[in-house]
Coordinates of C-alpha atoms in Angstrom, one line a residue:
M1 CA 19.9 -14.6 10.1
L2 CA 19.0 -18.3 11.0
V3 CA 18.1 -19.7 14.4
S4 CA 18.1 -23.4 15.3
K5 CA 15.7 -25.2 17.6
S6 CA 15.3 -29.0 17.7
G7 CA 17.2 -29.2 14.5
K8 CA 14.9 -26.9 12.6
Y9 CA 15.7 -23.7 11.1
F10 CA 13.6 -20.5 11.0
I11 CA 14.1 -17.2 9.2
T12 CA 14.0 -14.5 11.7
T13 CA 10.8 -13.0 10.2
N14 CA 10.4 -10.5 13.1
I15 CA 13.6 -8.6 11.6
L16 CA 12.2 -9.1 8.0
I17 CA 8.7 -7.7 8.8
K18 CA 10.2 -4.7 10.5
N19 CA 12.5 -3.9 7.6
L20 CA 9.6 -4.4 5.3
L21 CA 7.5 -2.1 7.4
D22 CA 10.1 0.7 7.3
A23 CA 9.6 0.9 3.5
F24 CA 5.8 0.7 3.7
V25 CA 5.5 3.1 6.7
S26 CA 7.9 5.4 5.2
G27 CA 6.0 5.3 1.8
V28 CA 2.6 6.2 3.3
F29 CA 3.7 8.8 5.7
Y30 CA 6.4 10.4 3.6
W31 CA 3.8 10.9 1.0
L32 CA 1.2 12.3 3.4
F33 CA 3.4 14.4 5.5
G34 CA 7.2 13.9 5.6
Y35 CA 8.0 15.5 2.2
S36 CA 5.8 18.4 3.0
F37 CA 7.5 19.1 6.5
G38 CA 10.9 18.7 4.7
Y39 CA 10.5 20.4 1.4
G40 CA 7.1 21.7 1.0
V41 CA 6.1 24.9 -0.3
P42 CA 5.3 27.4 1.2
G43 CA 7.5 27.1 4.2
N44 CA 9.7 29.1 6.4
A45 CA 13.3 28.7 8.0
F46 CA 12.0 26.1 10.4
I47 CA 9.6 23.8 8.5
G48 CA 7.7 23.4 5.3
Y49 CA 3.9 23.3 5.3
G50 CA 2.8 22.9 1.8
N51 CA 2.2 20.0 -0.8
F52 CA 0.7 17.5 1.7
A53 CA -0.3 14.2 0.1
H54 CA 1.5 15.6 -3.1
Y55 CA -1.3 18.3 -3.4
E56 CA -0.1 20.7 -6.1
L57 CA 3.3 19.0 -6.2
P58 CA 4.8 19.7 -9.6
S59 CA 5.5 16.4 -11.5
S60 CA 9.1 17.6 -12.1
L61 CA 9.6 17.3 -8.3
L62 CA 8.4 13.6 -8.2
S63 CA 12.0 12.3 -8.7
S64 CA 13.1 14.3 -5.6
W65 CA 10.3 12.8 -3.6
I66 CA 11.4 9.4 -4.6
F67 CA 15.2 10.1 -3.7
Q68 CA 14.2 11.7 -0.4
Y69 CA 11.8 8.7 0.5
V70 CA 14.6 6.4 0.1
F71 CA 16.6 8.6 2.5
A72 CA 13.7 8.4 5.0
A73 CA 13.2 4.5 5.0
T74 CA 16.9 4.1 5.1
A75 CA 17.2 6.2 8.3
A76 CA 14.5 4.1 9.9
T77 CA 16.4 0.9 9.3
I78 CA 19.3 2.5 11.3
V79 CA 17.4 2.4 14.4
S80 CA 15.6 -0.9 13.8
G81 CA 19.1 -2.6 13.7
A82 CA 20.2 -0.8 17.0
V83 CA 17.1 -2.2 18.7
A84 CA 17.0 -5.5 16.9
E85 CA 15.4 -8.3 19.2
R86 CA 14.9 -5.8 22.1
C87 CA 12.2 -3.5 21.0
D88 CA 8.5 -4.3 21.4
F89 CA 6.7 -4.5 18.1
V90 CA 4.1 -2.0 19.2
A91 CA 6.8 0.4 20.1
Y92 CA 8.7 -0.3 16.9
L93 CA 5.6 0.9 14.9
V94 CA 5.4 4.0 17.0
Y95 CA 9.1 5.0 16.6
S96 CA 9.3 3.8 12.9
S97 CA 6.6 6.2 12.0
A98 CA 8.2 8.7 14.3
I99 CA 11.7 8.2 12.9
T100 CA 10.5 7.7 9.2
V101 CA 8.1 10.1 10.2
F102 CA 9.8 11.8 13.1
K103 CA 12.4 11.5 10.3
N104 CA 10.0 12.3 7.5
G105 CA 7.1 13.8 9.2
I106 CA 4.0 12.8 10.9
P107 CA 2.0 14.9 13.2
L108 CA 2.9 14.6 16.8
C109 CA 4.3 11.2 17.7
S110 CA 4.0 9.8 14.3
G111 CA 6.6 11.9 12.8
F112 CA 8.3 15.3 12.9
I113 CA 12.1 14.9 13.9
Y114 CA 13.8 14.1 10.6
P115 CA 11.7 16.2 8.1
V116 CA 12.4 19.3 10.3
V117 CA 16.0 18.6 10.2
S118 CA 16.1 17.9 6.5
H119 CA 14.3 21.2 6.0
W120 CA 16.9 23.1 8.0
A121 CA 19.8 21.7 6.1
W122 CA 18.6 20.8 2.6
D123 CA 15.8 23.0 1.6
P124 CA 16.8 26.3 0.3
Q125 CA 14.3 28.1 2.8
G126 CA 16.1 26.3 5.8
W127 CA 18.1 28.4 8.2
L128 CA 21.2 26.1 7.9
A129 CA 20.9 26.0 4.2
K130 CA 20.7 29.7 3.8
G131 CA 24.0 29.9 5.6
F132 CA 25.3 33.4 6.4
E133 CA 26.6 36.4 4.5
Y134 CA 30.2 37.6 4.8
Q135 CA 31.3 41.0 3.6
D136 CA 30.2 41.0 -0.1
G137 CA 27.0 39.5 0.7
N138 CA 27.7 36.1 -1.0
T139 CA 26.1 33.1 0.6
T140 CA 28.9 30.8 1.7
L141 CA 27.5 27.6 2.9
T142 CA 25.0 25.1 2.1
I143 CA 24.7 22.1 4.2
K144 CA 23.5 19.9 2.1
Y145 CA 29.6 -13.0 9.4
L146 CA 28.1 -14.1 5.9
L147 CA 24.8 -12.5 6.0
A148 CA 26.4 -9.5 7.6
A149 CA 28.9 -9.4 4.9
L150 CA 26.1 -9.7 2.4
G151 CA 24.1 -6.9 3.9
A152 CA 27.3 -4.8 4.2
F153 CA 28.4 -5.4 0.6
I154 CA 24.8 -4.3 -0.5
L155 CA 25.3 -1.1 1.6
L156 CA 28.7 -0.5 0.0
F157 CA 27.4 -0.6 -3.5
G158 CA 24.3 1.2 -2.3
F159 CA 26.4 4.1 -0.9
L160 CA 28.0 4.6 -4.2
A161 CA 24.7 5.2 -5.9
F162 CA 23.3 7.1 -2.7
N163 CA 26.2 9.6 -2.7
G164 CA 26.4 10.0 -6.4
A165 CA 22.7 10.7 -6.7
S166 CA 23.0 13.5 -4.0
Q167 CA 23.9 15.7 -7.0
G168 CA 20.2 15.7 -7.7
S169 CA 20.6 15.7 -11.5
I170 CA 22.7 14.2 -14.2
A171 CA 21.6 16.0 -17.5
S172 CA 23.2 19.3 -16.7
K173 CA 26.5 20.4 -17.6
G174 CA 29.2 19.3 -15.2
D175 CA 26.9 16.8 -13.5
G176 CA 28.8 13.7 -14.7
I177 CA 32.1 15.0 -13.4
A178 CA 30.5 15.8 -10.0
I179 CA 29.0 12.5 -9.5
S180 CA 32.3 10.7 -10.5
I181 CA 34.2 12.7 -8.0
A182 CA 31.6 12.1 -5.3
I183 CA 31.8 8.3 -6.0
K184 CA 35.5 8.3 -6.2
N185 CA 35.8 10.1 -2.9
T186 CA 33.2 7.5 -1.3
I187 CA 35.4 4.6 -2.4
V188 CA 38.6 6.3 -1.0
A189 CA 37.2 7.5 2.3
G190 CA 35.5 3.9 2.8
S191 CA 38.8 2.2 2.1
S192 CA 40.9 4.3 4.4
G193 CA 38.4 4.0 7.1
A194 CA 38.4 0.3 6.9
F195 CA 42.2 0.1 7.0
T196 CA 42.3 2.4 10.0
T197 CA 39.8 0.6 12.2
M198 CA 41.4 -2.8 11.2
I199 CA 44.8 -1.7 12.4
M200 CA 43.5 0.1 15.5
N201 CA 41.8 -3.0 16.6
K202 CA 45.1 -4.8 16.8
T203 CA 46.3 -2.3 19.5
K204 CA 45.7 -2.8 23.1
W205 CA 44.3 0.7 23.5
F206 CA 41.5 0.4 21.1
G207 CA 40.7 -3.3 20.4
D208 CA 41.4 -6.9 21.3
R209 CA 44.6 -7.2 19.1
K210 CA 42.8 -9.3 16.7
W211 CA 42.1 -8.9 12.8
S212 CA 38.3 -8.3 13.2
F213 CA 36.1 -8.7 10.2
L214 CA 33.1 -6.7 11.6
I215 CA 35.4 -3.8 12.9
T216 CA 36.9 -3.5 9.4
L217 CA 33.5 -3.5 7.9
N218 CA 32.1 -0.9 10.2
G219 CA 35.2 1.2 9.6
C220 CA 34.5 1.1 5.8
L221 CA 30.8 2.1 6.4
T222 CA 31.9 5.0 8.7
G223 CA 34.1 6.4 6.0
M224 CA 31.2 6.1 3.5
V225 CA 28.7 7.6 6.0
L226 CA 30.9 10.6 6.7
N227 CA 31.3 10.9 2.9
E228 CA 27.6 10.7 2.6
V229 CA 27.2 13.7 5.0
S230 CA 30.0 15.7 3.2
V231 CA 28.6 14.9 -0.3
C232 CA 25.4 16.8 0.6
S233 CA 27.6 19.7 1.3
G234 CA 29.6 19.5 -1.9
C235 CA 31.8 16.4 -2.0
N236 CA 32.7 17.3 -5.5
Q237 CA 34.8 20.2 -3.8
I238 CA 37.1 17.6 -1.9
E239 CA 40.3 16.3 -3.3
T240 CA 41.2 12.7 -3.2
Y241 CA 43.7 12.9 -0.5
A242 CA 41.3 14.9 1.6
A243 CA 38.8 12.0 1.3
F244 CA 41.5 9.6 2.4
I245 CA 42.4 11.6 5.4
M246 CA 38.7 12.1 6.2
G247 CA 38.1 8.3 6.1
M248 CA 41.1 7.7 8.4
A249 CA 39.8 10.3 10.9
G250 CA 36.3 8.7 10.6
G251 CA 37.8 5.3 11.5
V252 CA 39.3 6.9 14.6
A253 CA 35.9 8.6 15.4
Y254 CA 34.3 5.1 15.0
M255 CA 36.8 3.5 17.4
I256 CA 36.4 6.1 20.0
T257 CA 32.8 6.1 19.8
T258 CA 32.2 2.5 20.0
R259 CA 34.6 2.3 23.2
A260 CA 32.5 5.0 24.6
M261 CA 29.3 3.2 24.1
L262 CA 30.8 0.0 25.7
K263 CA 32.0 2.0 28.6
L264 CA 28.5 3.6 29.1
K265 CA 27.0 -0.1 28.6
V266 CA 24.8 1.1 25.8
D267 CA 23.0 -1.9 24.2
D268 CA 23.9 -1.2 20.5
P269 CA 24.2 -4.6 18.7
L270 CA 25.1 -3.1 15.4
D271 CA 27.4 -0.3 16.5
A272 CA 24.9 2.0 14.7
T273 CA 25.7 4.9 17.1
A274 CA 29.4 4.6 16.3
V275 CA 29.1 4.2 12.5
H276 CA 26.3 7.0 12.1
Y277 CA 26.7 9.4 15.0
G278 CA 30.4 9.3 15.2
G279 CA 31.2 9.2 11.4
G280 CA 28.3 11.7 10.8
I281 CA 29.5 14.5 13.2
W282 CA 33.0 14.2 11.8
G283 CA 31.7 14.4 8.2
V284 CA 30.0 17.8 9.0
I285 CA 33.2 19.2 10.5
A286 CA 35.3 17.8 7.8
V287 CA 33.7 19.8 5.1
A288 CA 34.6 22.9 6.9
I289 CA 38.2 21.9 6.8
F290 CA 38.8 20.2 3.5
S291 CA 36.4 22.0 1.1
N292 CA 38.2 23.7 -1.7
D293 CA 35.8 26.5 -1.7
V294 CA 35.3 27.4 2.0
G295 CA 37.7 25.0 3.9
I296 CA 40.1 26.3 6.6
L297 CA 42.8 24.1 5.0
Y298 CA 42.7 26.2 1.8
N299 CA 41.6 29.5 3.0
W300 CA 42.6 29.9 6.5
D301 CA 40.7 33.3 6.9
K302 CA 37.9 34.6 9.0
R303 CA 35.2 33.5 6.5
S304 CA 36.5 29.8 6.7
G305 CA 36.4 30.0 10.5
L306 CA 32.8 31.2 10.4
V307 CA 32.0 28.3 8.2
L308 CA 33.4 25.9 10.8
L309 CA 31.3 27.7 13.5
W310 CA 28.1 27.4 11.4
Q311 CA 28.8 23.7 11.0
L312 CA 29.2 23.3 14.6
A313 CA 26.0 25.4 15.3
G314 CA 24.1 22.9 12.9
I315 CA 25.5 19.9 14.9
G316 CA 24.5 21.4 18.2
A317 CA 20.9 22.4 16.9
I318 CA 20.2 19.1 15.2
A319 CA 21.6 17.0 18.2
A320 CA 19.5 19.1 20.8
W321 CA 16.3 18.9 18.6
T322 CA 16.7 15.1 18.2
A323 CA 17.6 14.4 21.7
V324 CA 14.6 16.3 23.2
T325 CA 12.0 15.0 20.8
C326 CA 13.2 11.4 21.0
L327 CA 13.5 11.5 24.8
I328 CA 9.8 12.6 25.0
M329 CA 8.9 9.7 22.7
F330 CA 10.8 6.8 24.1
Y331 CA 10.4 8.0 27.8
T332 CA 6.7 7.9 27.1
L333 CA 6.8 4.4 25.5
K334 CA 9.0 3.1 28.5
K335 CA 6.5 4.4 31.1
L336 CA 3.6 2.7 29.2
R337 CA 5.6 -0.5 29.2
L338 CA 5.8 -0.5 25.5
L339 CA 9.3 0.0 24.7
R340 CA 11.3 -3.2 25.5
V341 CA 10.3 -6.8 25.7
P342 CA 11.2 -9.2 28.6
F343 CA 14.5 -10.7 28.5
A344 CA 13.1 -14.2 28.0
Y345 CA 11.6 -13.0 24.8
E346 CA 15.0 -11.6 23.8
Y347 CA 16.6 -14.8 24.6
K348 CA 14.2 -17.1 22.8
G349 CA 13.8 -14.7 19.7
F350 CA 10.7 -12.7 18.6
N351 CA 9.6 -15.5 16.2
F352 CA 8.3 -17.6 19.1
I353 CA 6.0 -15.0 20.6

């Protein structure tokens, strides 16, 4: 982004340093605490509590740490975009270590939210990952304008690698096919999401009757986000037509969520809530519908119904956990007058303060 003043142009270094810090803060604290809270051994159904600062972490798990670290840093950038040019720098440092770290684990305010959630859903010890037993005792579910365009295209290609890498390995038999299916479904879901939001924005009920580049772009990202959610639960079990339908429904979820945010007068400059929250919730639900193995569409039995209920329980638990912990953190920052900068600073830009 470039800003002009008196004929001179300045790179918005405030945004750049925040994104840079996302990576650095994540690197330090995910090493010290985050990975331990999420995947440390030993642990229980709620949290991990071993391998702090890589202590006694097997070398064979370093690749897992690298992958999960990138997830952590990426999650922090979602919030940084949503509060761009609004959040005080000190508050940013607190929540960044609390999102990366609340996302990846630092004690107290410095990080606890995400690592705990990732432990629930992706660590074999986690209560969501363990799923439930049904009849024969088999575990049935693991929940696993130019610059904008440039950033989006980087994201689009990044999602292909991100979702494919969620397989966790490439050397075992069947890994190549599973990764190919995941990437294929990511492309199809993103494409159908883009078409859906582009067309919906042309209607008087959901848009301004214009062909919108940004709406189309966010629709594509929503489709890929929901596919990212589903890939962690077994995207290689989803047929191509199902990925197309999921992307379309994700586009609808995006349009509904973004209109809701506007009605509620929520200041979300990047539509991060609509893309990640709207698309993410639908992605979790969609797995229980379209999965070849446990989906309602293919089985239509009590077991598949219980899978859907389990997904909904996960959504409720994660939403409640995140809402309570973030409310405490941001409310405290607000009361300390550290959360948001004055409007004059927002108007002038952070590079002049």
